[in-house]
Amino acid sequence: MISVICVFNDKRILDSYLVRSLPAARDNYELVLVDNTEGRFSSAAVALNHGSYGAKGDYLLFVHQDLAFGSDFSFSRLNDLLCVVPSYSVIGAAGRLNEDGVITSMTHGEPPSPAGTIRSKTLTEVQTVDEVMIGVRREMFKEIMFDPLVCNGWHLYGVDFCLSAGERDYKSFVLPMDLHHRSPGYSMDDSFYEILKKVVSKHKNNYKTIYSTNGIWPTSVFKLKWMHNTEMFRNNVREIAMKTQFGRKILAIRRRRFQKMRSDFGYEN
């Protein structure tokens, strides 16, 4: 049996997306909800570790509250895919292996857009998977668990978990699944970079580069700081550009390129 574990802080979103989209048959999964509407838990790691204690499934599937399973999704098919991967593996709906791009079959945002540049049509190995969905066998999760000291907020706990798994010679994979994530996935605030620095410090002796769906991060503190400053500069430039006619024109050209990418993936503009 698969245990679907979700920490939520907005029951309306939870019910509209995750709960509403779950397949009707409940014979091969259970839903474990961790209520954080009153801010009981300080981090995703603490909340999801807590949820794992009450789960009964042999396989744990950690998901976001605004993840929706598509009409072509089934837990029976997921079980079939899980039989193909090594027992001690991490699986996800999106991930990254190298500089080539984010691998996924999932959509995100409203209207739906591809949540990556490489469409996953088969089982694909990656270095890390995105936190929107993380699957792992119970025995393996007990061995590693999410790290509440390093990931003391709501970012990168899945990336850290995959890197820890890799240091044990366990692999991570993206599976082709019919899923949609309500959020476009852009949540790289100051706390993201604070946690990122801790993740880098933890794994720098085993990885030269960290590949995540949110970016490619060197495990050199100096290079990481330079990248952070560069990203802040770009964000400031975007804000200024939106205030000018020329800037809005340039951003419009970039949007049209993005729409073409959606079209290439088979989604309507």
Short mmCIF file of C-alpha atoms in Angstrom, two decimals:
data_model
loop_
_atom_site.label_atom_id
_atom_site.label_comp_id
_atom_site.label_asym_id
_atom_site.label_seq_id
_atom_site.Cartn_x
_atom_site.Cartn_y
_atom_site.Cartn_z
CA MET A 1 0.00 0.00 0.00
CA ILE A 2 1.06 3.58 -0.70
CA SER A 3 0.70 6.27 1.96
CA VAL A 4 0.10 9.73 0.48
CA ILE A 5 1.43 12.22 3.05
CA CYS A 6 0.67 15.94 2.80
CA VAL A 7 1.23 18.89 5.13
CA PHE A 8 -1.32 21.63 4.46
CA ASN A 9 -1.98 25.18 5.64
CA ASP A 10 -5.01 25.95 3.47
CA LYS A 11 -7.86 23.43 3.56
CA ARG A 12 -9.65 25.08 0.66
CA ILE A 13 -6.65 24.54 -1.63
CA LEU A 14 -6.12 21.03 -0.25
CA ASP A 15 -9.72 20.03 -0.97
CA SER A 16 -9.82 21.72 -4.39
CA TYR A 17 -6.66 20.08 -5.68
CA LEU A 18 -5.22 17.07 -3.90
CA VAL A 19 -8.31 15.60 -2.25
CA ARG A 20 -10.63 16.21 -5.19
CA SER A 21 -8.19 14.66 -7.67
CA LEU A 22 -7.41 11.48 -5.76
CA PRO A 23 -8.67 8.34 -7.53
CA ALA A 24 -11.90 6.95 -6.12
CA ALA A 25 -10.50 3.48 -5.38
CA ARG A 26 -8.87 3.48 -1.95
CA ASP A 27 -7.82 -0.15 -1.81
CA ASN A 28 -4.12 0.50 -2.45
CA TYR A 29 -3.41 3.86 -0.81
CA GLU A 30 -4.15 5.91 2.29
CA LEU A 31 -4.18 9.68 2.75
CA VAL A 32 -2.23 11.03 5.74
CA LEU A 33 -2.87 14.76 6.36
CA VAL A 34 -0.68 16.93 8.58
CA ASP A 35 -2.59 20.06 9.63
CA ASN A 36 -0.39 23.15 9.79
CA THR A 37 -3.14 25.78 9.52
CA GLU A 38 -2.13 27.17 12.91
CA GLY A 39 1.62 27.05 12.25
CA ARG A 40 2.30 24.13 14.56
CA PHE A 41 5.24 22.95 12.48
CA SER A 42 8.23 25.18 11.77
CA SER A 43 9.43 23.33 8.68
CA ALA A 44 8.40 20.84 6.04
CA ALA A 45 11.00 18.38 7.35
CA VAL A 46 9.50 18.35 10.83
CA ALA A 47 5.91 18.17 9.53
CA LEU A 48 6.50 15.40 7.00
CA ASN A 49 8.65 13.34 9.35
CA HIS A 50 5.75 13.60 11.81
CA GLY A 51 3.32 12.43 9.12
CA SER A 52 5.48 9.43 8.31
CA TYR A 53 5.14 8.10 11.87
CA GLY A 54 1.41 7.51 11.44
CA ALA A 55 1.59 6.15 7.90
CA LYS A 56 0.83 2.47 7.35
CA GLY A 57 1.98 2.04 3.77
CA ASP A 58 5.06 0.19 2.59
CA TYR A 59 5.71 3.13 0.29
CA LEU A 60 5.57 6.81 1.35
CA LEU A 61 4.54 9.48 -1.17
CA PHE A 62 5.08 13.04 0.09
CA VAL A 63 3.07 15.59 -1.92
CA HIS A 64 2.12 19.28 -1.91
CA GLN A 65 -1.40 20.40 -1.01
CA ASP A 66 -1.92 21.98 -4.45
CA LEU A 67 -0.88 18.92 -6.47
CA ALA A 68 -3.63 17.42 -8.62
CA PHE A 69 -3.59 13.89 -9.99
CA GLY A 70 -4.73 13.81 -13.62
CA SER A 71 -7.42 11.63 -15.12
CA ASP A 72 -4.82 9.22 -16.54
CA PHE A 73 -3.12 8.72 -13.16
CA SER A 74 -3.67 5.54 -11.15
CA PHE A 75 -1.96 4.05 -8.14
CA SER A 76 -1.99 0.69 -9.89
CA ARG A 77 0.15 2.13 -12.68
CA LEU A 78 2.39 3.82 -10.12
CA ASN A 79 2.86 0.46 -8.40
CA ASP A 80 3.85 -1.06 -11.75
CA LEU A 81 6.47 1.67 -12.24
CA LEU A 82 7.79 1.18 -8.73
CA CYS A 83 8.45 -2.48 -9.53
CA VAL A 84 10.93 -1.35 -12.20
CA VAL A 85 13.11 0.91 -10.02
CA PRO A 86 15.62 -0.46 -7.48
CA SER A 87 14.03 -0.97 -4.05
CA TYR A 88 16.12 1.73 -2.41
CA SER A 89 15.38 4.61 -4.76
CA VAL A 90 13.77 8.04 -4.62
CA ILE A 91 11.08 8.79 -7.20
CA GLY A 92 9.52 12.09 -8.21
CA ALA A 93 7.42 13.92 -10.78
CA ALA A 94 10.20 16.34 -11.81
CA GLY A 95 13.95 16.42 -11.40
CA ARG A 96 17.31 17.29 -12.85
CA LEU A 97 20.41 15.31 -13.75
CA ASN A 98 22.73 17.88 -15.35
CA GLU A 99 22.80 21.17 -17.29
CA ASP A 100 20.41 19.90 -19.97
CA GLY A 101 17.24 21.00 -18.17
CA VAL A 102 14.40 19.94 -15.87
CA ILE A 103 12.91 16.54 -16.68
CA THR A 104 9.18 16.07 -16.11
CA SER A 105 5.84 15.08 -17.59
CA MET A 106 4.02 17.33 -15.11
CA THR A 107 2.42 20.73 -15.76
CA HIS A 108 2.26 23.70 -13.41
CA GLY A 109 0.73 27.15 -13.07
CA GLU A 110 -2.51 28.61 -14.41
CA PRO A 111 -2.93 28.21 -17.34
CA PRO A 112 -1.01 24.90 -17.31
CA SER A 113 2.54 25.05 -18.66
CA PRO A 114 5.28 22.41 -18.90
CA ALA A 115 7.11 22.16 -15.58
CA GLY A 116 10.38 21.48 -17.37
CA THR A 117 12.20 21.62 -20.69
CA ILE A 118 12.64 17.86 -21.17
CA ARG A 119 9.46 15.81 -21.32
CA SER A 120 9.71 12.53 -19.45
CA LYS A 121 8.25 9.62 -21.39
CA THR A 122 9.95 6.83 -19.47
CA LEU A 123 11.79 6.18 -16.23
CA THR A 124 14.67 8.69 -16.09
CA GLU A 125 17.52 8.91 -13.59
CA VAL A 126 18.19 12.32 -12.02
CA GLN A 127 20.40 13.72 -9.28
CA THR A 128 17.50 15.26 -7.32
CA VAL A 129 13.71 15.41 -7.54
CA ASP A 130 11.38 18.33 -6.90
CA GLU A 131 9.60 18.61 -3.54
CA VAL A 132 6.16 18.67 -5.18
CA MET A 133 6.20 14.85 -4.99
CA ILE A 134 8.77 12.57 -3.38
CA GLY A 135 8.32 8.81 -3.11
CA VAL A 136 10.42 6.37 -1.11
CA ARG A 137 10.11 2.99 0.59
CA ARG A 138 9.42 3.13 4.30
CA GLU A 139 12.64 1.29 5.22
CA MET A 140 14.76 3.71 3.21
CA PHE A 141 12.98 6.75 4.64
CA LYS A 142 13.62 5.55 8.18
CA GLU A 143 17.32 5.35 7.32
CA ILE A 144 17.60 8.92 6.00
CA MET A 145 14.47 11.00 6.83
CA PHE A 146 14.17 14.72 6.12
CA ASP A 147 16.82 16.80 7.88
CA PRO A 148 15.14 19.43 10.13
CA LEU A 149 18.46 20.99 11.14
CA VAL A 150 19.66 21.74 7.62
CA CYS A 151 16.21 22.24 6.06
CA ASN A 152 14.70 24.34 8.82
CA GLY A 153 12.11 25.96 6.56
CA TRP A 154 10.00 24.98 3.56
CA HIS A 155 12.62 24.61 0.83
CA LEU A 156 15.08 22.01 -0.52
CA TYR A 157 14.23 19.17 1.87
CA GLY A 158 13.75 16.88 -1.13
CA VAL A 159 17.01 17.97 -2.73
CA ASP A 160 18.86 17.34 0.52
CA PHE A 161 17.19 13.93 0.86
CA CYS A 162 18.21 12.89 -2.68
CA LEU A 163 21.79 14.01 -2.11
CA SER A 164 21.93 12.02 1.13
CA ALA A 165 20.52 9.02 -0.75
CA GLY A 166 23.16 9.43 -3.46
CA GLU A 167 25.91 9.38 -0.86
CA ARG A 168 24.65 5.91 0.05
CA ASP A 169 24.73 4.87 -3.63
CA TYR A 170 20.93 5.02 -3.86
CA LYS A 171 19.46 6.51 -7.05
CA SER A 172 16.71 9.02 -7.82
CA PHE A 173 14.29 8.82 -10.76
CA VAL A 174 11.58 10.85 -12.46
CA LEU A 175 8.55 8.81 -13.48
CA PRO A 176 6.16 9.78 -16.29
CA MET A 177 2.89 10.67 -14.54
CA ASP A 178 -0.21 12.71 -15.24
CA LEU A 179 0.06 15.47 -12.60
CA HIS A 180 -0.55 19.20 -12.31
CA HIS A 181 0.92 21.59 -9.74
CA ARG A 182 -1.13 24.75 -9.10
CA SER A 183 1.93 26.79 -8.17
CA PRO A 184 4.36 27.85 -10.92
CA GLY A 185 7.15 26.86 -8.51
CA TYR A 186 8.87 30.20 -8.03
CA SER A 187 9.52 30.52 -4.29
CA MET A 188 13.21 31.40 -4.02
CA ASP A 189 13.06 33.93 -1.21
CA ASP A 190 15.81 34.79 1.28
CA SER A 191 15.06 31.67 3.34
CA PHE A 192 15.64 29.55 0.24
CA TYR A 193 19.22 30.78 -0.04
CA GLU A 194 19.83 30.41 3.69
CA ILE A 195 18.82 26.75 3.50
CA LEU A 196 20.72 26.32 0.25
CA LYS A 197 23.94 27.39 1.97
CA LYS A 198 23.37 24.72 4.63
CA VAL A 199 22.68 22.05 2.01
CA VAL A 200 25.87 23.04 0.16
CA SER A 201 27.91 22.89 3.37
CA LYS A 202 26.51 19.44 4.18
CA HIS A 203 27.21 17.87 0.79
CA LYS A 204 30.17 19.84 -0.64
CA ASN A 205 32.64 17.01 -0.04
CA ASN A 206 30.60 14.62 -2.20
CA TYR A 207 29.24 16.86 -4.96
CA LYS A 208 30.87 19.57 -7.06
CA THR A 209 27.50 20.75 -8.35
CA ILE A 210 23.92 20.39 -7.15
CA TYR A 211 21.31 20.04 -9.90
CA SER A 212 17.78 20.95 -8.80
CA THR A 213 14.57 22.03 -10.52
CA ASN A 214 15.13 25.50 -9.01
CA GLY A 215 18.61 25.87 -10.45
CA ILE A 216 22.17 24.62 -10.75
CA TRP A 217 24.21 25.35 -7.65
CA PRO A 218 27.98 25.08 -7.19
CA THR A 219 29.16 23.71 -3.86
CA SER A 220 31.70 26.52 -3.65
CA VAL A 221 30.50 29.10 -1.10
CA PHE A 222 32.14 31.94 -3.05
CA LYS A 223 30.50 30.93 -6.37
CA LEU A 224 27.15 30.43 -4.64
CA LYS A 225 27.23 33.91 -3.14
CA TRP A 226 28.10 35.38 -6.54
CA MET A 227 25.15 33.55 -8.13
CA HIS A 228 22.80 34.78 -5.39
CA ASN A 229 23.87 38.38 -5.92
CA THR A 230 23.49 37.98 -9.70
CA GLU A 231 19.96 36.62 -9.32
CA MET A 232 18.98 39.50 -7.03
CA PHE A 233 20.33 41.92 -9.64
CA ARG A 234 18.29 40.25 -12.39
CA ASN A 235 15.13 40.45 -10.30
CA ASN A 236 15.71 44.14 -9.73
CA VAL A 237 16.24 44.66 -13.48
CA ARG A 238 12.95 42.86 -14.24
CA GLU A 239 11.07 45.10 -11.82
CA ILE A 240 12.56 48.22 -13.40
CA ALA A 241 11.89 46.91 -16.93
CA MET A 242 8.18 46.47 -16.17
CA LYS A 243 7.98 50.23 -15.54
CA THR A 244 9.13 51.18 -19.06
CA GLN A 245 7.58 50.63 -22.49
CA PHE A 246 10.82 49.22 -23.94
CA GLY A 247 11.26 46.86 -20.99
CA ARG A 248 7.72 45.55 -21.30
CA LYS A 249 8.35 44.93 -25.03
CA ILE A 250 11.44 42.83 -24.29
CA LEU A 251 9.59 40.83 -21.64
CA ALA A 252 6.74 40.29 -24.10
CA ILE A 253 9.20 38.76 -26.58
CA ARG A 254 10.40 36.38 -23.86
CA ARG A 255 6.79 35.43 -23.08
CA ARG A 256 6.16 34.59 -26.75
CA ARG A 257 9.21 32.32 -26.73
CA PHE A 258 7.81 30.63 -23.64
CA GLN A 259 4.45 30.15 -25.34
CA LYS A 260 6.22 28.53 -28.30
CA MET A 261 7.86 26.09 -25.87
CA ARG A 262 4.39 25.24 -24.50
CA SER A 263 3.18 24.65 -28.03
CA ASP A 264 6.15 22.38 -28.75
CA PHE A 265 5.16 20.34 -25.71
CA GLY A 266 1.64 19.97 -27.07
CA TYR A 267 -0.16 22.47 -24.85
CA GLU A 268 -2.45 25.16 -26.24
CA ASN A 269 -1.37 28.80 -25.87
#
